[in-house]
PDB file of C-alpha atoms in Angstrom:
ATOM      1  CA  MET A   1     123.216  19.900 134.643  1.00  0.00           C
ATOM      2  CA  ASP A   2     124.956  16.371 133.952  1.00  0.00           C
ATOM      3  CA  TYR A   3     124.418  13.456 136.615  1.00  0.00           C
ATOM      4  CA  PHE A   4     125.605   9.561 136.724  1.00  0.00           C
ATOM      5  CA  ILE A   5     124.916   6.928 138.791  1.00  0.00           C
ATOM      6  CA  SER A   6     125.180   2.853 138.200  1.00  0.00           C
ATOM      7  CA  ASP A   7     124.012  -0.718 139.577  1.00  0.00           C
ATOM      8  CA  LEU A   8     120.846   0.920 140.298  1.00  0.00           C
ATOM      9  CA  HIS A   9     119.745  -3.010 141.141  1.00  0.00           C
ATOM     10  CA  ILE A  10     116.222  -1.427 142.242  1.00  0.00           C
ATOM     11  CA  GLY A  11     114.268  -4.499 142.924  1.00  0.00           C
ATOM     12  CA  HIS A  12     117.478  -7.280 143.527  1.00  0.00           C
ATOM     13  CA  LYS A  13     116.635  -8.388 146.602  1.00  0.00           C
ATOM     14  CA  ASN A  14     120.701 -10.233 146.652  1.00  0.00           C
ATOM     15  CA  VAL A  15     121.987  -7.218 145.945  1.00  0.00           C
ATOM     16  CA  LEU A  16     121.111  -5.980 150.171  1.00  0.00           C
ATOM     17  CA  SER A  17     123.789  -8.442 151.106  1.00  0.00           C
ATOM     18  CA  PHE A  18     126.327  -8.444 148.195  1.00  0.00           C
ATOM     19  CA  ASP A  19     126.988  -5.263 148.658  1.00  0.00           C
ATOM     20  CA  GLN A  20     125.658  -4.696 152.158  1.00  0.00           C
ATOM     21  CA  ARG A  21     123.383  -2.100 151.538  1.00  0.00           C
ATOM     22  CA  ALA A  22     122.215  -0.994 154.620  1.00  0.00           C
ATOM     23  CA  PHE A  23     118.715  -1.735 153.841  1.00  0.00           C
ATOM     24  CA  LYS A  24     116.091  -3.629 155.692  1.00  0.00           C
ATOM     25  CA  THR A  25     114.593  -4.741 152.340  1.00  0.00           C
ATOM     26  CA  ILE A  26     114.021  -4.007 148.695  1.00  0.00           C
ATOM     27  CA  GLU A  27     111.083  -1.873 149.029  1.00  0.00           C
ATOM     28  CA  GLU A  28     113.075   0.672 151.000  1.00  0.00           C
ATOM     29  CA  HIS A  29     116.370   0.550 148.813  1.00  0.00           C
ATOM     30  CA  ASP A  30     114.108   1.423 145.604  1.00  0.00           C
ATOM     31  CA  SER A  31     112.467   3.878 147.932  1.00  0.00           C
ATOM     32  CA  THR A  32     115.628   5.568 148.884  1.00  0.00           C
ATOM     33  CA  LEU A  33     116.971   5.769 145.464  1.00  0.00           C
ATOM     34  CA  ILE A  34     113.983   7.134 144.518  1.00  0.00           C
ATOM     35  CA  GLU A  35     114.051   9.487 146.502  1.00  0.00           C
ATOM     36  CA  ASN A  36     117.552  10.819 146.867  1.00  0.00           C
ATOM     37  CA  TRP A  37     117.069  11.123 142.843  1.00  0.00           C
ATOM     38  CA  ASN A  38     114.124  12.958 142.332  1.00  0.00           C
ATOM     39  CA  ASN A  39     115.322  15.299 146.097  1.00  0.00           C
ATOM     40  CA  THR A  40     118.561  15.765 142.896  1.00  0.00           C
ATOM     41  CA  VAL A  41     117.130  15.630 139.084  1.00  0.00           C
ATOM     42  CA  THR A  42     115.274  18.454 137.846  1.00  0.00           C
ATOM     43  CA  THR A  43     113.872  17.544 134.587  1.00  0.00           C
ATOM     44  CA  ASP A  44     116.358  19.821 132.984  1.00  0.00           C
ATOM     45  CA  ASP A  45     118.545  17.637 133.308  1.00  0.00           C
ATOM     46  CA  THR A  46     120.900  14.341 132.344  1.00  0.00           C
ATOM     47  CA  VAL A  47     121.174  11.224 134.560  1.00  0.00           C
ATOM     48  CA  TYR A  48     123.622   8.606 133.021  1.00  0.00           C
ATOM     49  CA  LEU A  49     123.076   5.400 134.023  1.00  0.00           C
ATOM     50  CA  LEU A  50     126.145   2.802 133.850  1.00  0.00           C
ATOM     51  CA  GLY A  51     124.042  -0.128 133.981  1.00  0.00           C
ATOM     52  CA  ASP A  52     122.233  -2.874 135.594  1.00  0.00           C
ATOM     53  CA  ILE A  53     119.349  -0.489 136.594  1.00  0.00           C
ATOM     54  CA  SER A  54     116.006  -3.061 137.724  1.00  0.00           C
ATOM     55  CA  TRP A  55     115.572  -6.537 138.063  1.00  0.00           C
ATOM     56  CA  TYR A  56     111.260  -6.255 138.272  1.00  0.00           C
ATOM     57  CA  SER A  57     110.045  -6.439 135.123  1.00  0.00           C
ATOM     58  CA  VAL A  58     109.768  -3.767 131.719  1.00  0.00           C
ATOM     59  CA  ASN A  59     106.185  -2.932 133.280  1.00  0.00           C
ATOM     60  CA  LYS A  60     107.498  -2.061 136.950  1.00  0.00           C
ATOM     61  CA  THR A  61     111.082  -1.315 135.699  1.00  0.00           C
ATOM     62  CA  LYS A  62     109.056   1.810 133.057  1.00  0.00           C
ATOM     63  CA  GLU A  63     106.861   2.872 136.117  1.00  0.00           C
ATOM     64  CA  ILE A  64     109.496   3.359 138.135  1.00  0.00           C
ATOM     65  CA  MET A  65     111.570   5.377 135.610  1.00  0.00           C
ATOM     66  CA  GLN A  66     108.755   7.491 135.195  1.00  0.00           C
ATOM     67  CA  GLN A  67     108.907   8.764 138.790  1.00  0.00           C
ATOM     68  CA  LEU A  68     112.333   9.651 138.064  1.00  0.00           C
ATOM     69  CA  PRO A  69     113.105  13.753 136.795  1.00  0.00           C
ATOM     70  CA  GLY A  70     115.563  14.022 134.156  1.00  0.00           C
ATOM     71  CA  LYS A  71     116.741  13.405 130.649  1.00  0.00           C
ATOM     72  CA  LYS A  72     117.869   9.818 130.775  1.00  0.00           C
ATOM     73  CA  VAL A  73     120.857   8.164 129.254  1.00  0.00           C
ATOM     74  CA  TRP A  74     121.252   4.741 129.335  1.00  0.00           C
ATOM     75  CA  VAL A  75     124.153   2.792 129.255  1.00  0.00           C
ATOM     76  CA  LEU A  76     123.521  -0.849 128.686  1.00  0.00           C
ATOM     77  CA  GLY A  77     124.597  -3.353 132.277  1.00  0.00           C
ATOM     78  CA  ASN A  78     125.667  -7.020 131.756  1.00  0.00           C
ATOM     79  CA  HIS A  79     121.782  -7.222 133.297  1.00  0.00           C
ATOM     80  CA  ASP A  80     120.307  -5.445 131.035  1.00  0.00           C
ATOM     81  CA  PHE A  81     119.705  -6.778 127.288  1.00  0.00           C
ATOM     82  CA  LYS A  82     116.435  -8.223 128.356  1.00  0.00           C
ATOM     83  CA  LEU A  83     115.460  -4.926 129.689  1.00  0.00           C
ATOM     84  CA  ALA A  84     116.414  -2.710 126.370  1.00  0.00           C
ATOM     85  CA  LYS A  85     114.864  -4.995 123.904  1.00  0.00           C
ATOM     86  CA  ASN A  86     111.014  -3.815 125.326  1.00  0.00           C
ATOM     87  CA  GLN A  87     110.649  -0.392 122.686  1.00  0.00           C
ATOM     88  CA  GLU A  88     107.579   0.682 125.027  1.00  0.00           C
ATOM     89  CA  LEU A  89     110.816   1.301 127.838  1.00  0.00           C
ATOM     90  CA  ARG A  90     112.769   2.350 125.872  1.00  0.00           C
ATOM     91  CA  LYS A  91     110.708   5.294 124.985  1.00  0.00           C
ATOM     92  CA  GLU A  92     112.295   6.526 128.662  1.00  0.00           C
ATOM     93  CA  PHE A  93     115.545   7.403 127.703  1.00  0.00           C
ATOM     94  CA  GLU A  94     117.264  10.359 125.757  1.00  0.00           C
ATOM     95  CA  GLU A  95     119.631   7.444 124.599  1.00  0.00           C
ATOM     96  CA  ILE A  96     121.100   3.248 124.483  1.00  0.00           C
ATOM     97  CA  THR A  97     124.298   2.337 123.923  1.00  0.00           C
ATOM     98  CA  ASP A  98     127.215   0.412 125.601  1.00  0.00           C
ATOM     99  CA  TYR A  99     130.070   3.068 125.136  1.00  0.00           C
ATOM    100  CA  LYS A 100     129.798   6.763 125.796  1.00  0.00           C
ATOM    101  CA  ASP A 101     132.696   9.095 125.250  1.00  0.00           C
ATOM    102  CA  ILE A 102     131.796  12.917 126.380  1.00  0.00           C
ATOM    103  CA  LYS A 103     134.303  15.595 125.404  1.00  0.00           C
ATOM    104  CA  LEU A 104     134.756  18.094 128.078  1.00  0.00           C
ATOM    105  CA  PRO A 105     135.036  21.620 127.814  1.00  0.00           C
ATOM    106  CA  ASP A 106     139.095  21.475 128.756  1.00  0.00           C
ATOM    107  CA  GLY A 107     139.097  19.258 125.321  1.00  0.00           C
ATOM    108  CA  LYS A 108     139.754  16.135 127.238  1.00  0.00           C
ATOM    109  CA  HIS A 109     137.407  13.123 127.643  1.00  0.00           C
ATOM    110  CA  LEU A 110     134.364  11.076 129.778  1.00  0.00           C
ATOM    111  CA  ILE A 111     134.052   7.771 128.431  1.00  0.00           C
ATOM    112  CA  LEU A 112     130.853   5.489 129.778  1.00  0.00           C
ATOM    113  CA  CYS A 113     130.862   2.454 130.249  1.00  0.00           C
ATOM    114  CA  HIS A 114     129.332  -0.204 132.538  1.00  0.00           C
ATOM    115  CA  TYR A 115     132.446  -2.577 132.791  1.00  0.00           C
ATOM    116  CA  PRO A 116     135.977  -0.686 134.080  1.00  0.00           C
ATOM    117  CA  ILE A 117     138.818  -0.445 131.382  1.00  0.00           C
ATOM    118  CA  PRO A 118     142.276   0.464 133.018  1.00  0.00           C
ATOM    119  CA  CYS A 119     143.247   1.799 129.570  1.00  0.00           C
ATOM    120  CA  PHE A 120     140.743   4.059 128.919  1.00  0.00           C
ATOM    121  CA  LYS A 121     140.961   6.653 126.198  1.00  0.00           C
ATOM    122  CA  ASN A 122     142.988   9.045 126.531  1.00  0.00           C
ATOM    123  CA  HIS A 123     144.086   7.718 129.963  1.00  0.00           C
ATOM    124  CA  ILE A 124     147.336   8.836 130.077  1.00  0.00           C
ATOM    125  CA  ARG A 125     146.547  12.248 129.647  1.00  0.00           C
ATOM    126  CA  GLY A 126     144.441  13.303 132.079  1.00  0.00           C
ATOM    127  CA  SER A 127     141.095  11.866 130.697  1.00  0.00           C
ATOM    128  CA  TYR A 128     138.493   9.904 132.747  1.00  0.00           C
ATOM    129  CA  HIS A 129     136.195   6.929 133.010  1.00  0.00           C
ATOM    130  CA  PHE A 130     133.383   6.536 135.073  1.00  0.00           C
ATOM    131  CA  TYR A 131     132.433   2.913 135.265  1.00  0.00           C
ATOM    132  CA  GLY A 132     130.111   0.580 137.548  1.00  0.00           C
ATOM    133  CA  HIS A 133     130.479  -2.885 137.373  1.00  0.00           C
ATOM    134  CA  VAL A 134     132.465  -4.480 139.879  1.00  0.00           C
ATOM    135  CA  HIS A 135     129.935  -3.013 142.515  1.00  0.00           C
ATOM    136  CA  ASN A 136     131.801  -2.451 146.056  1.00  0.00           C
ATOM    137  CA  SER A 137     133.552  -6.279 145.606  1.00  0.00           C
ATOM    138  CA  LYS A 138     137.160  -7.843 145.184  1.00  0.00           C
ATOM    139  CA  GLU A 139     136.868  -6.842 141.200  1.00  0.00           C
ATOM    140  CA  TRP A 140     136.719  -2.632 143.180  1.00  0.00           C
ATOM    141  CA  GLU A 141     139.679  -3.705 144.262  1.00  0.00           C
ATOM    142  CA  ILE A 142     141.427  -5.455 142.181  1.00  0.00           C
ATOM    143  CA  MET A 143     140.240  -2.202 139.341  1.00  0.00           C
ATOM    144  CA  GLU A 144     141.971  -0.056 142.413  1.00  0.00           C
ATOM    145  CA  ARG A 145     145.444  -2.025 143.052  1.00  0.00           C
ATOM    146  CA  THR A 146     145.585  -1.849 138.694  1.00  0.00           C
ATOM    147  CA  ARG A 147     144.719   2.223 138.508  1.00  0.00           C
ATOM    148  CA  LYS A 148     147.215   2.421 141.920  1.00  0.00           C
ATOM    149  CA  MET A 149     150.486  -0.070 138.767  1.00  0.00           C
ATOM    150  CA  ILE A 150     149.092   2.852 136.048  1.00  0.00           C
ATOM    151  CA  VAL A 151     149.852   6.406 138.078  1.00  0.00           C
ATOM    152  CA  GLU A 152     152.735   4.986 139.603  1.00  0.00           C
ATOM    153  CA  GLU A 153     154.011   3.574 135.714  1.00  0.00           C
ATOM    154  CA  PHE A 154     152.994   6.882 133.606  1.00  0.00           C
ATOM    155  CA  GLY A 155     153.942   9.148 137.003  1.00  0.00           C
ATOM    156  CA  GLN A 156     150.223  10.360 135.576  1.00  0.00           C
ATOM    157  CA  PRO A 157     147.181   9.787 137.173  1.00  0.00           C
ATOM    158  CA  CYS A 158     144.373   7.727 136.121  1.00  0.00           C
ATOM    159  CA  ASN A 159     141.160   9.504 136.651  1.00  0.00           C
ATOM    160  CA  MET A 160     138.998   6.129 136.292  1.00  0.00           C
ATOM    161  CA  PHE A 161     135.905   6.209 139.512  1.00  0.00           C
ATOM    162  CA  ASN A 162     132.954   3.514 140.533  1.00  0.00           C
ATOM    163  CA  VAL A 163     129.815   5.538 140.328  1.00  0.00           C
ATOM    164  CA  GLY A 164     128.117   2.289 141.859  1.00  0.00           C
ATOM    165  CA  CYS A 165     125.124   3.615 143.820  1.00  0.00           C
ATOM    166  CA  MET A 166     126.717   1.677 146.991  1.00  0.00           C
ATOM    167  CA  MET A 167     129.885   3.196 146.559  1.00  0.00           C
ATOM    168  CA  GLU A 168     130.227   5.738 150.169  1.00  0.00           C
ATOM    169  CA  TYR A 169     130.471   8.989 147.787  1.00  0.00           C
ATOM    170  CA  MET A 170     127.974   8.016 145.601  1.00  0.00           C
ATOM    171  CA  ASN A 171     125.299   7.960 148.791  1.00  0.00           C
ATOM    172  CA  TYR A 172     122.890   6.444 146.316  1.00  0.00           C
ATOM    173  CA  THR A 173     121.667   9.995 144.989  1.00  0.00           C
ATOM    174  CA  PRO A 174     123.116  11.046 141.308  1.00  0.00           C
ATOM    175  CA  ARG A 175     126.213  12.547 141.412  1.00  0.00           C
ATOM    176  CA  THR A 176     127.598  15.548 139.145  1.00  0.00           C
ATOM    177  CA  PHE A 177     131.333  15.034 137.660  1.00  0.00           C
ATOM    178  CA  LYS A 178     132.399  17.772 140.026  1.00  0.00           C
ATOM    179  CA  GLU A 179     131.217  16.041 143.373  1.00  0.00           C
ATOM    180  CA  ILE A 180     132.504  12.581 142.002  1.00  0.00           C
ATOM    181  CA  VAL A 181     136.027  13.633 140.647  1.00  0.00           C
ATOM    182  CA  GLY A 182     136.485  16.521 143.589  1.00  0.00           C
ATOM    183  CA  ASP A 183     138.013  18.870 141.468  1.00  0.00           C
TER     184      ASP A 183
END
């Protein structure tokens, strides 16, 4: 099974207020993320992490990644570059990339990027785009308005989905494609 999630921001105290994440402490936040992951993902599953995984040191981040089952693919975010330079941490991931294009069984594409791309590959032909970065902020609201304008202009769905862990439908848990898109 494949799972998707973005913007874990483990160890990042400021994100609690920035996103209005419902945790009293960063330790409670991190514990919930780890518990939800471990209750969802098996060792045979693949999890696509769409960036901004941790504010901890490399060693602490590696320790946490080792607690999380599954094969991990890291789509880099804007806060990941220092961590991604570490060769020991890189070993925790099957793949590390800036952008990923997955061909779905129906021939459509699933574009994975930390950043939202309103005109992603085949966006008016029914393909999908999972992203993070904008959290549940004004930037996300702008992306939602942009998505709606694309739908109105082309008369086709614009299948862009924010998979930030703080989104209500994500609930700090890696989710499957079907859980995210509702198909």
